[in-house]
Tab-separated table of C-alpha atoms and ligand atoms in Angstrom:
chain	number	residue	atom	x	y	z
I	1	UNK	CA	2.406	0.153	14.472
I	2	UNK	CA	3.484	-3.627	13.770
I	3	UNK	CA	1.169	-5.656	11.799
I	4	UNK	CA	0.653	-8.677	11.570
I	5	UNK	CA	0.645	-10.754	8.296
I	6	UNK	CA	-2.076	-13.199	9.200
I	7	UNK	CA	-4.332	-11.117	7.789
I	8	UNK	CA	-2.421	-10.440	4.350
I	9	UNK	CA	-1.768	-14.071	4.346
I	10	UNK	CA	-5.793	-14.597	3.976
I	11	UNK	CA	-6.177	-14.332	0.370
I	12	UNK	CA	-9.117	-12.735	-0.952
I	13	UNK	CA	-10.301	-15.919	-2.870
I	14	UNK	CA	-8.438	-19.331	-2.950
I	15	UNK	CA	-4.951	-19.012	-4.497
I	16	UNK	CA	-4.567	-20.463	-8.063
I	17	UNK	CA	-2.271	-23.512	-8.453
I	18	UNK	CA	1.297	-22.791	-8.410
I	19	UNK	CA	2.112	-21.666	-12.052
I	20	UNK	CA	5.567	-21.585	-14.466
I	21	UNK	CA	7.107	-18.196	-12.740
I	22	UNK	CA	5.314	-18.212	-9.230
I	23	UNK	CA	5.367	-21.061	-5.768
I	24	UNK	CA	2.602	-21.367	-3.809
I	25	UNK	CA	2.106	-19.154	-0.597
I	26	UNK	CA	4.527	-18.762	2.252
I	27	UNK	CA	2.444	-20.062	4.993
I	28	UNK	CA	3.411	-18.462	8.629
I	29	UNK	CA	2.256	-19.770	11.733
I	30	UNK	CA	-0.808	-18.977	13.487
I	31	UNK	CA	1.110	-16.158	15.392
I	32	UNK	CA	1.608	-14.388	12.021
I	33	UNK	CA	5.190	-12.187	11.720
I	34	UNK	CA	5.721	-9.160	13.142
I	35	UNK	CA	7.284	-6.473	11.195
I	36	UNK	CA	8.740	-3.751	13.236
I	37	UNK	CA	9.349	-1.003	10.829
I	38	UNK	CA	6.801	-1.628	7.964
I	39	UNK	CA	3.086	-1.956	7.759
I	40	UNK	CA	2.425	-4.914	4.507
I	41	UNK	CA	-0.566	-5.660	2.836
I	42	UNK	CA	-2.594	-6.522	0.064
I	43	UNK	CA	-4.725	-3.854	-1.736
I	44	UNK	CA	-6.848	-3.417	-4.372
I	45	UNK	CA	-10.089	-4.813	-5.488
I	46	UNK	CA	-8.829	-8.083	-6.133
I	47	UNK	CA	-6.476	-7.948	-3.426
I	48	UNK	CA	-3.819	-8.283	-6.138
I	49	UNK	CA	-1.632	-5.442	-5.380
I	50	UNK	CA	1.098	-5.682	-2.421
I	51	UNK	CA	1.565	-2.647	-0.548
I	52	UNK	CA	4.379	-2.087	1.859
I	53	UNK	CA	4.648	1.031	3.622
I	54	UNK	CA	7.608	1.996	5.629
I	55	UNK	CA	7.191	2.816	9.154
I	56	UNK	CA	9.634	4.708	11.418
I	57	UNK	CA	8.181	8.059	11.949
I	58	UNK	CA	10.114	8.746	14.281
I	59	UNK	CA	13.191	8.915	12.159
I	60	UNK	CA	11.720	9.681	9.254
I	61	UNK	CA	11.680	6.647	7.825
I	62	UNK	CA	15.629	6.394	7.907
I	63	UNK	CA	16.709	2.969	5.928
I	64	UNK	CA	18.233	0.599	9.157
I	65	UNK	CA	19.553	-2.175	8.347
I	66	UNK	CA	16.288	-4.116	10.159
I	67	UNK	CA	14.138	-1.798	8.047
I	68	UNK	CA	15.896	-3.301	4.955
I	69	UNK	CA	15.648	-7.058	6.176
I	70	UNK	CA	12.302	-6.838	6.618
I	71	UNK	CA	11.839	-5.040	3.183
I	72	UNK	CA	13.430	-8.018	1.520
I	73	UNK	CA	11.409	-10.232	3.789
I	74	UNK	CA	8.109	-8.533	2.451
I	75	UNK	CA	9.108	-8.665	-1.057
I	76	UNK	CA	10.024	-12.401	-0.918
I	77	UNK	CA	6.861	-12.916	0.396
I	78	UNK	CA	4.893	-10.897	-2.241
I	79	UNK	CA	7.231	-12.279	-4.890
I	80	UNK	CA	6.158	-15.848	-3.912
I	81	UNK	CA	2.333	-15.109	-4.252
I	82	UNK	CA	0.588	-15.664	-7.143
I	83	UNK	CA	-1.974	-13.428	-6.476
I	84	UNK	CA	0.361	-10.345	-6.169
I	85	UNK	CA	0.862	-9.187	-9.808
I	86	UNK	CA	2.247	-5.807	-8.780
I	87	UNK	CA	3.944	-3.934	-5.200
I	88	UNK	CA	3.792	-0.597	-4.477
I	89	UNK	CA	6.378	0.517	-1.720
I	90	UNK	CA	5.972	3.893	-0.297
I	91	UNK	CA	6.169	6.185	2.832
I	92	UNK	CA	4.492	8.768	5.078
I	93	UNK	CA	3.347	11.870	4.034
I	94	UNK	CA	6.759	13.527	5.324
I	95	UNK	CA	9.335	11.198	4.339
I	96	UNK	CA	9.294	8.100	1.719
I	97	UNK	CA	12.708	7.881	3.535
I	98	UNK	CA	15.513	9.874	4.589
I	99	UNK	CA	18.411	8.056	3.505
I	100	UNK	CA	20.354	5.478	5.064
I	101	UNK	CA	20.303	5.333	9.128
I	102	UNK	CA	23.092	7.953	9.818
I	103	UNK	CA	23.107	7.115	12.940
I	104	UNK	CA	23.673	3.692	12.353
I	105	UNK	CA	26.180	4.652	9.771
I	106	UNK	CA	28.211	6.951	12.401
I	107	UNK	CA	30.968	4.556	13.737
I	108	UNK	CA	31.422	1.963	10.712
I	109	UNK	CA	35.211	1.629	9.912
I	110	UNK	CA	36.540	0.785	6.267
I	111	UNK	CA	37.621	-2.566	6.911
I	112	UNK	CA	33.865	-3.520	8.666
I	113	UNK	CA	32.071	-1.893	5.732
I	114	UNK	CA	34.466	-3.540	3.074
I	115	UNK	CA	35.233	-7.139	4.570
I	116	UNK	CA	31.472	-7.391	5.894
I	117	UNK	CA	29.880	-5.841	2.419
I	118	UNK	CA	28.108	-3.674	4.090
I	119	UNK	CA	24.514	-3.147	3.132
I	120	UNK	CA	24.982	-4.849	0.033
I	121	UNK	CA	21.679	-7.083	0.452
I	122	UNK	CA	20.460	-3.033	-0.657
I	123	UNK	CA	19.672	-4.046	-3.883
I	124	UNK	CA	16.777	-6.663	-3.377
I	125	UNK	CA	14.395	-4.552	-4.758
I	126	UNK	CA	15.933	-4.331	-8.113
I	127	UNK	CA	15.733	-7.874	-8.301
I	128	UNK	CA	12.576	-8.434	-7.522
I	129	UNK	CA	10.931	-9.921	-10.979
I	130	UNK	CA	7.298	-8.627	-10.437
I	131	UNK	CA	6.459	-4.811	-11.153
I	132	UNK	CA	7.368	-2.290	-8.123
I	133	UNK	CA	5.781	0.875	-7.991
I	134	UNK	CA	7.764	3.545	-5.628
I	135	UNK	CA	4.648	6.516	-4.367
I	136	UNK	CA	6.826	8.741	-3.270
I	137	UNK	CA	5.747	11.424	-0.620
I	138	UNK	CA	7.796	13.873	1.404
I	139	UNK	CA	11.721	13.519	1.249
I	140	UNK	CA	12.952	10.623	-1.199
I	141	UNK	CA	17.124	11.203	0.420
I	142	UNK	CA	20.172	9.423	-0.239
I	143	UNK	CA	19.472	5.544	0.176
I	144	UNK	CA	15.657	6.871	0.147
I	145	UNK	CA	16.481	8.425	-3.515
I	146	UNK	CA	17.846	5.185	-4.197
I	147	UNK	CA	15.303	2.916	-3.243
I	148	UNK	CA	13.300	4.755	-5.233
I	149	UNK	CA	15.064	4.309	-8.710
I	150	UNK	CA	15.615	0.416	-7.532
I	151	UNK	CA	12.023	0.144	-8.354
I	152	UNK	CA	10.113	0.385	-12.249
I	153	UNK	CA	7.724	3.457	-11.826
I	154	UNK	CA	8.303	6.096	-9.313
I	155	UNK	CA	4.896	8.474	-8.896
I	156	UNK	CA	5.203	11.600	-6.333
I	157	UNK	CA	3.398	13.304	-4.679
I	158	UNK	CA	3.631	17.085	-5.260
I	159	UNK	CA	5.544	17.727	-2.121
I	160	UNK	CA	8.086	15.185	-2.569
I	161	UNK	CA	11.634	16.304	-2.806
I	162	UNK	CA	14.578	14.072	-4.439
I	163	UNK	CA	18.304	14.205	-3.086
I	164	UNK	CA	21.505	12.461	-2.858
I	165	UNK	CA	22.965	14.552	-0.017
I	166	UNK	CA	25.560	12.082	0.816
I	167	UNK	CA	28.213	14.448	0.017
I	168	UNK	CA	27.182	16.714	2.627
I	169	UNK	CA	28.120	14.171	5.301
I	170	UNK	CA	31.617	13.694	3.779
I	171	UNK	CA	30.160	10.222	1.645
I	172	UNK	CA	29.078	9.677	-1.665
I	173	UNK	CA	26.091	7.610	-2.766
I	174	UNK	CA	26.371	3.805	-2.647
I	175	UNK	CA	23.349	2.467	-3.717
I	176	UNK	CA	23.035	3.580	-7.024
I	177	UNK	CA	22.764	7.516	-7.015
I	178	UNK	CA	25.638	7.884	-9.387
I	179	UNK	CA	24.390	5.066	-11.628
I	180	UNK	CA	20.701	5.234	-11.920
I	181	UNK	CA	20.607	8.382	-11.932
I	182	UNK	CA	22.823	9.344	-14.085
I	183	UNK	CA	21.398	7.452	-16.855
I	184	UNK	CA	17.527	8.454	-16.207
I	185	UNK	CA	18.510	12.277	-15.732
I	186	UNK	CA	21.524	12.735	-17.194
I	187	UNK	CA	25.083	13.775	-16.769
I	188	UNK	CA	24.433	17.385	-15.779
I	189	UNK	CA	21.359	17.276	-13.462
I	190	UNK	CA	22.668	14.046	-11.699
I	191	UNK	CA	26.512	15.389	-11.234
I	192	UNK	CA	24.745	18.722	-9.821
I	193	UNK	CA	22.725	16.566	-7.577
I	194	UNK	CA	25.419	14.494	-6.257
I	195	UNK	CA	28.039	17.282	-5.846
I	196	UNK	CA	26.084	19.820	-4.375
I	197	UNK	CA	23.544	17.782	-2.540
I	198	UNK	CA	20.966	19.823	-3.356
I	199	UNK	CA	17.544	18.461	-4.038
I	200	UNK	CA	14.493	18.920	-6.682
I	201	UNK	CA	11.247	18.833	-6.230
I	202	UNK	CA	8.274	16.281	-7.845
I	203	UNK	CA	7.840	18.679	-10.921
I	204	UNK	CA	11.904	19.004	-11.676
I	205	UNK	CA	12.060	15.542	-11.055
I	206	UNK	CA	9.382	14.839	-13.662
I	207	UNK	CA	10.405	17.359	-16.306
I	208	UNK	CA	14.304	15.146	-15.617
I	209	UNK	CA	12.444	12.035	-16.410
I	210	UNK	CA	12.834	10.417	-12.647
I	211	UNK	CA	8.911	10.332	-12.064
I	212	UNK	CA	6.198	9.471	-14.596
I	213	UNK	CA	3.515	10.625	-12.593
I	214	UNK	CA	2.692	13.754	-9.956
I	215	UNK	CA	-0.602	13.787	-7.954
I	216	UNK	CA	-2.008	15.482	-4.439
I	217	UNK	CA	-0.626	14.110	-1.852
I	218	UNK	CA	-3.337	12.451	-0.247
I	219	UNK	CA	-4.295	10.859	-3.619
I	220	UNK	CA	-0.642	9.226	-4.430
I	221	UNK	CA	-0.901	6.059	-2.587
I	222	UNK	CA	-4.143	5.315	-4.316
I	223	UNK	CA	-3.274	6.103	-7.604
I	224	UNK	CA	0.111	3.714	-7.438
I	225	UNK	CA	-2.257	0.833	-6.234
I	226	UNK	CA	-4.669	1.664	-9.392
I	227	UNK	CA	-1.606	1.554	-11.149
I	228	UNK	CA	-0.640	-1.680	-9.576
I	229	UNK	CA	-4.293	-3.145	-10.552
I	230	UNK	CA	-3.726	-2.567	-13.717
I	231	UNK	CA	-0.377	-3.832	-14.349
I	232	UNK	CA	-1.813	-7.085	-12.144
I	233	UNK	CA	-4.821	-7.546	-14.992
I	234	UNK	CA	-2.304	-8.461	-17.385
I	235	UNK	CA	-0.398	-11.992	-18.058
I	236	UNK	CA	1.708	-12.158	-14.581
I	237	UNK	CA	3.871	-14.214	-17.012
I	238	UNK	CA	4.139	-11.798	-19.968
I	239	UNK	CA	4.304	-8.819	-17.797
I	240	UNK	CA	7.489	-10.521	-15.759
I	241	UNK	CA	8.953	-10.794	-19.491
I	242	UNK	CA	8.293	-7.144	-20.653
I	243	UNK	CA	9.986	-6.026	-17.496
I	244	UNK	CA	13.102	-7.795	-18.211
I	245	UNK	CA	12.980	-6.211	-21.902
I	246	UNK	CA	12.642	-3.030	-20.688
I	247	UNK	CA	15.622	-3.455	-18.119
I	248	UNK	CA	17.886	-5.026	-20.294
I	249	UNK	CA	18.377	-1.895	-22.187
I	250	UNK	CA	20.142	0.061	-19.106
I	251	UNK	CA	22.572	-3.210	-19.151
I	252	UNK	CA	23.122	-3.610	-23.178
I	253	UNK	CA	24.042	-2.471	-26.159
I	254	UNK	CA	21.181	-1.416	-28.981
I	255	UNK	CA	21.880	-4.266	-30.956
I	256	UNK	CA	21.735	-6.592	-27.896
I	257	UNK	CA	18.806	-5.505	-26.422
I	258	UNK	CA	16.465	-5.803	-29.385
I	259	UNK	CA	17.374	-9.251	-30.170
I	260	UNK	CA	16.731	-9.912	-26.659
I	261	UNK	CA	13.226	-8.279	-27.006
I	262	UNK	CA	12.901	-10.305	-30.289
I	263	UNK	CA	13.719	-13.436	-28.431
I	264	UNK	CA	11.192	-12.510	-25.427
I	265	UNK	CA	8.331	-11.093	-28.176
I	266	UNK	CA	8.539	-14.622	-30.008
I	267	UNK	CA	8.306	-16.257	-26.403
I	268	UNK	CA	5.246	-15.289	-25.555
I	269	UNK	CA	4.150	-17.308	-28.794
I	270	UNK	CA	4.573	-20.069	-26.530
I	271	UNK	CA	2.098	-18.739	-23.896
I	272	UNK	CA	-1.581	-19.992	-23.673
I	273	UNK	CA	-1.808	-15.679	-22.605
I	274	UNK	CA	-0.499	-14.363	-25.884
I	275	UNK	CA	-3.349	-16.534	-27.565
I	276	UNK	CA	-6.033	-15.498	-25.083
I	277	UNK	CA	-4.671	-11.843	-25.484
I	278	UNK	CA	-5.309	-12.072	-29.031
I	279	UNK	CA	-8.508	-14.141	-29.280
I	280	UNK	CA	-10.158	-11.567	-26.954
I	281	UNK	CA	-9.379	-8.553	-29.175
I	282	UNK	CA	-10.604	-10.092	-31.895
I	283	UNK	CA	-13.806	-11.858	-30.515
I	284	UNK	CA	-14.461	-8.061	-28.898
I	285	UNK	CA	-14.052	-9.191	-25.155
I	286	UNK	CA	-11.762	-9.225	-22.414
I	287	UNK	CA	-9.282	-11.216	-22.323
I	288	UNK	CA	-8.876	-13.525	-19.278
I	289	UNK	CA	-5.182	-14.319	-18.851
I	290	UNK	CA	-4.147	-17.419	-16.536
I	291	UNK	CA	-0.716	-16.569	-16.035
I	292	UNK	CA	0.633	-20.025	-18.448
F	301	CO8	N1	19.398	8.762	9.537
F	301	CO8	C1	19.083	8.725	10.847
F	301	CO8	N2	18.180	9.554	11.409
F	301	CO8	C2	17.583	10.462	10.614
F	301	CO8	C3	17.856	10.555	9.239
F	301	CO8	C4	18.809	9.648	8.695
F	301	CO8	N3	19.118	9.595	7.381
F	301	CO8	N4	17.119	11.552	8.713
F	301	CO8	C5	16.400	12.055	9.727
F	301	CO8	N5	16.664	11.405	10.869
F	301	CO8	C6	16.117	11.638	12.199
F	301	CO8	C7	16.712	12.882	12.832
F	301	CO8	O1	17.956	12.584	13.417
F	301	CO8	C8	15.639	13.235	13.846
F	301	CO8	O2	15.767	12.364	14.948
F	301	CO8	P1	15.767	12.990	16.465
F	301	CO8	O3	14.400	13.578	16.605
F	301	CO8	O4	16.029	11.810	17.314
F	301	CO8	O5	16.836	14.034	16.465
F	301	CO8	C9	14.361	12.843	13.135
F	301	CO8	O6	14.732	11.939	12.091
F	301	CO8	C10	13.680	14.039	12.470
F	301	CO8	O7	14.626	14.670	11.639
F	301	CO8	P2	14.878	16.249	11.651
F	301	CO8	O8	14.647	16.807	13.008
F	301	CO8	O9	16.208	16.507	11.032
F	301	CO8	O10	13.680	16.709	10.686
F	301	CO8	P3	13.630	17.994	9.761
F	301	CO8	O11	12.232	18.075	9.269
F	301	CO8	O12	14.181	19.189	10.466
F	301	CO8	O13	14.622	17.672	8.523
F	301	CO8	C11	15.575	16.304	6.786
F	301	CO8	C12	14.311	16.657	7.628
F	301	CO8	C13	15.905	17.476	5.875
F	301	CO8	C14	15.198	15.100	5.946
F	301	CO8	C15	16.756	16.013	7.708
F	301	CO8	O14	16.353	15.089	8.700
F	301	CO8	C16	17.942	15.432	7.007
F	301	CO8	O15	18.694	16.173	6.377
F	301	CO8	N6	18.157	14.105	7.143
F	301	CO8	C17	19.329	13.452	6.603
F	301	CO8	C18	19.222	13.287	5.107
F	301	CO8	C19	20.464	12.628	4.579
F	301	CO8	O16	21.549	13.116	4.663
F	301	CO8	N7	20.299	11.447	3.955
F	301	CO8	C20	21.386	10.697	3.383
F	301	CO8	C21	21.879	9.691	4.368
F	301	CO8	S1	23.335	8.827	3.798
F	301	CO8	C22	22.735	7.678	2.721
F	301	CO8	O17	21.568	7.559	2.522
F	301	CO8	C23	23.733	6.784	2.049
F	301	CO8	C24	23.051	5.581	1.412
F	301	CO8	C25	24.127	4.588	1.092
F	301	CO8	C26	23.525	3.211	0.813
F	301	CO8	C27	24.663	2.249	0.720
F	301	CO8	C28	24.169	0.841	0.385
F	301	CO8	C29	25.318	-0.096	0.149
């Protein structure tokens, strides 16, 4: 089922002024946008949480290339509100997503993949400078795996199953299963995974390090917005500062990476957040960040 975003668009109390990091609002028109293959809105009890859900039961949630416009779509919008402090992207019970389209794939020559850089607008996800939570249920395949490990916490459910089968179609990955995850489960596990195509379930995949978190299926979707609540309580600001930290250390050396945090820790000296932060804990209170 389409949605419409007129309803997501009505925030659940009057958005704050546009801050350092985040622009006002898109605003749509009154007929809203239809997505075709996702469902997208806000969740949680300060409506602080975007959720988008992929939606093409029917091929099991197979990555087209519309899917993936709208996807970036979705996460421009959510990127762009500053009442979103955290997204959570996940599936259907079945499939968080089967891989790329196949069938879309089928008849692509070298020179149309190549010359047109094909599906290389993939990657929005990992760009994306708020938190993204992946809730993972069912099959997590190929571009599905992918997505996944484009975003900064993956939780499964205890069904889910992880896979870069690409090999067993005569491809290899091309989204980042030989890179990410390589370097969050290692040469061995990953090299098995991408030769064989074989897959692992939500416990292997935890014990490897590719999911933090396992719960019952029906309670995963939940439990990544709680998670998404909580990450949205903090400083928008500082939080959008200790994720670049933490990624910078897949892209740089040691040395680099902790003068980079050094440089990022003594920014948030320069935030009225870090002073809020600190005044709470030691006036015993909470601390009521404003995102400056
Ligand atoms: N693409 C297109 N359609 C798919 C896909 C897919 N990846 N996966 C499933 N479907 C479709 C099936 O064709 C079927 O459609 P129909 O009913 O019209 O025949 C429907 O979904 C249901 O699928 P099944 O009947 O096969 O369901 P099962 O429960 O029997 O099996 C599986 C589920 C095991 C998930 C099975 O469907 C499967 O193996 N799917 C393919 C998995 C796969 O190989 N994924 C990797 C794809 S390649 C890739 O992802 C490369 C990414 C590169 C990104 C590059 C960016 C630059």
């Amino acid at each position: 089922m389409a949605v419409a975003l007129r309803a997501l668009l009505r925030p659940a109390r009057a958005p704050a002024p546009a801050r350092l990091l985040l622009r006002a609002p898109i605003r749509l028109s009154s007929a809203g946008t239809q997505f075709q293959y996702l469902m997208v809105e806000k969740k949680g009890a300060k409506q602080n949480v975007g959720v988008i859900q992929l939606n093409r039961p029917k091929a099991l949630n197979a990555l087209c290339d519309g899917l993936m416009n709208e996807m970036n779509q979705a996460l421009d919008f959510f990127e762009k509100d500053p009442d979103v402090g955290a997204i959570v992207i996940t599936g259907s019970e079945k499939a968080f997503a089967a891989g790329a389209d196949i069938k879309e794939m089928q008849n692509r020559t070298f020179q149309e993949c190549y010359g047109g850089s094909f599906l290389a607008h993939w990657n929005r996800v990992s760009l994306v400078r708020k938190p993204v939570i992946a809730a993972v249920n069912g099959y997590a395949l190929g571009g599905g795996c992918e997505l996944a490990m484009m975003c900064d916490i993956i939780y499964a459910g205890e069904k889910a199953q992880f896979g870069q089968p690409e090999i067993l179609l005569g491809t290899i990955p091309g989204a980042g299963g030989t890179q990410r995850l390589t370097r969050t489960v290692g040469k061995s596990l990953a090299m098995e995974m991408v030769l064989t195509g074989d897959r692992i379930s939500a416990q292997e995949a935890k014990e490897a390090g590719l999911v933090s978190k396992i719960y019952p299926t029906e309670k995963l979707l939940e439990e990544a917005i709680s998670c998404g609540e909580k990450i949205a309580g903090n400083s928008k600001l500082v939080t959008a500062m200790a994720k670049e930290a933490v990624n910078a250390a897949f892209e740089m050396t040691l040395t680099e990476g902790n003068k980079m945090e050094k440089r990022l820790f003594y920014a948030t000296f320069a935030t009225d957040d870090r002073k809020e932060g600190m005044a709470a804990f030691v006036e015993k209170r909470k601390a009521n960040f404003t995102d400056h």
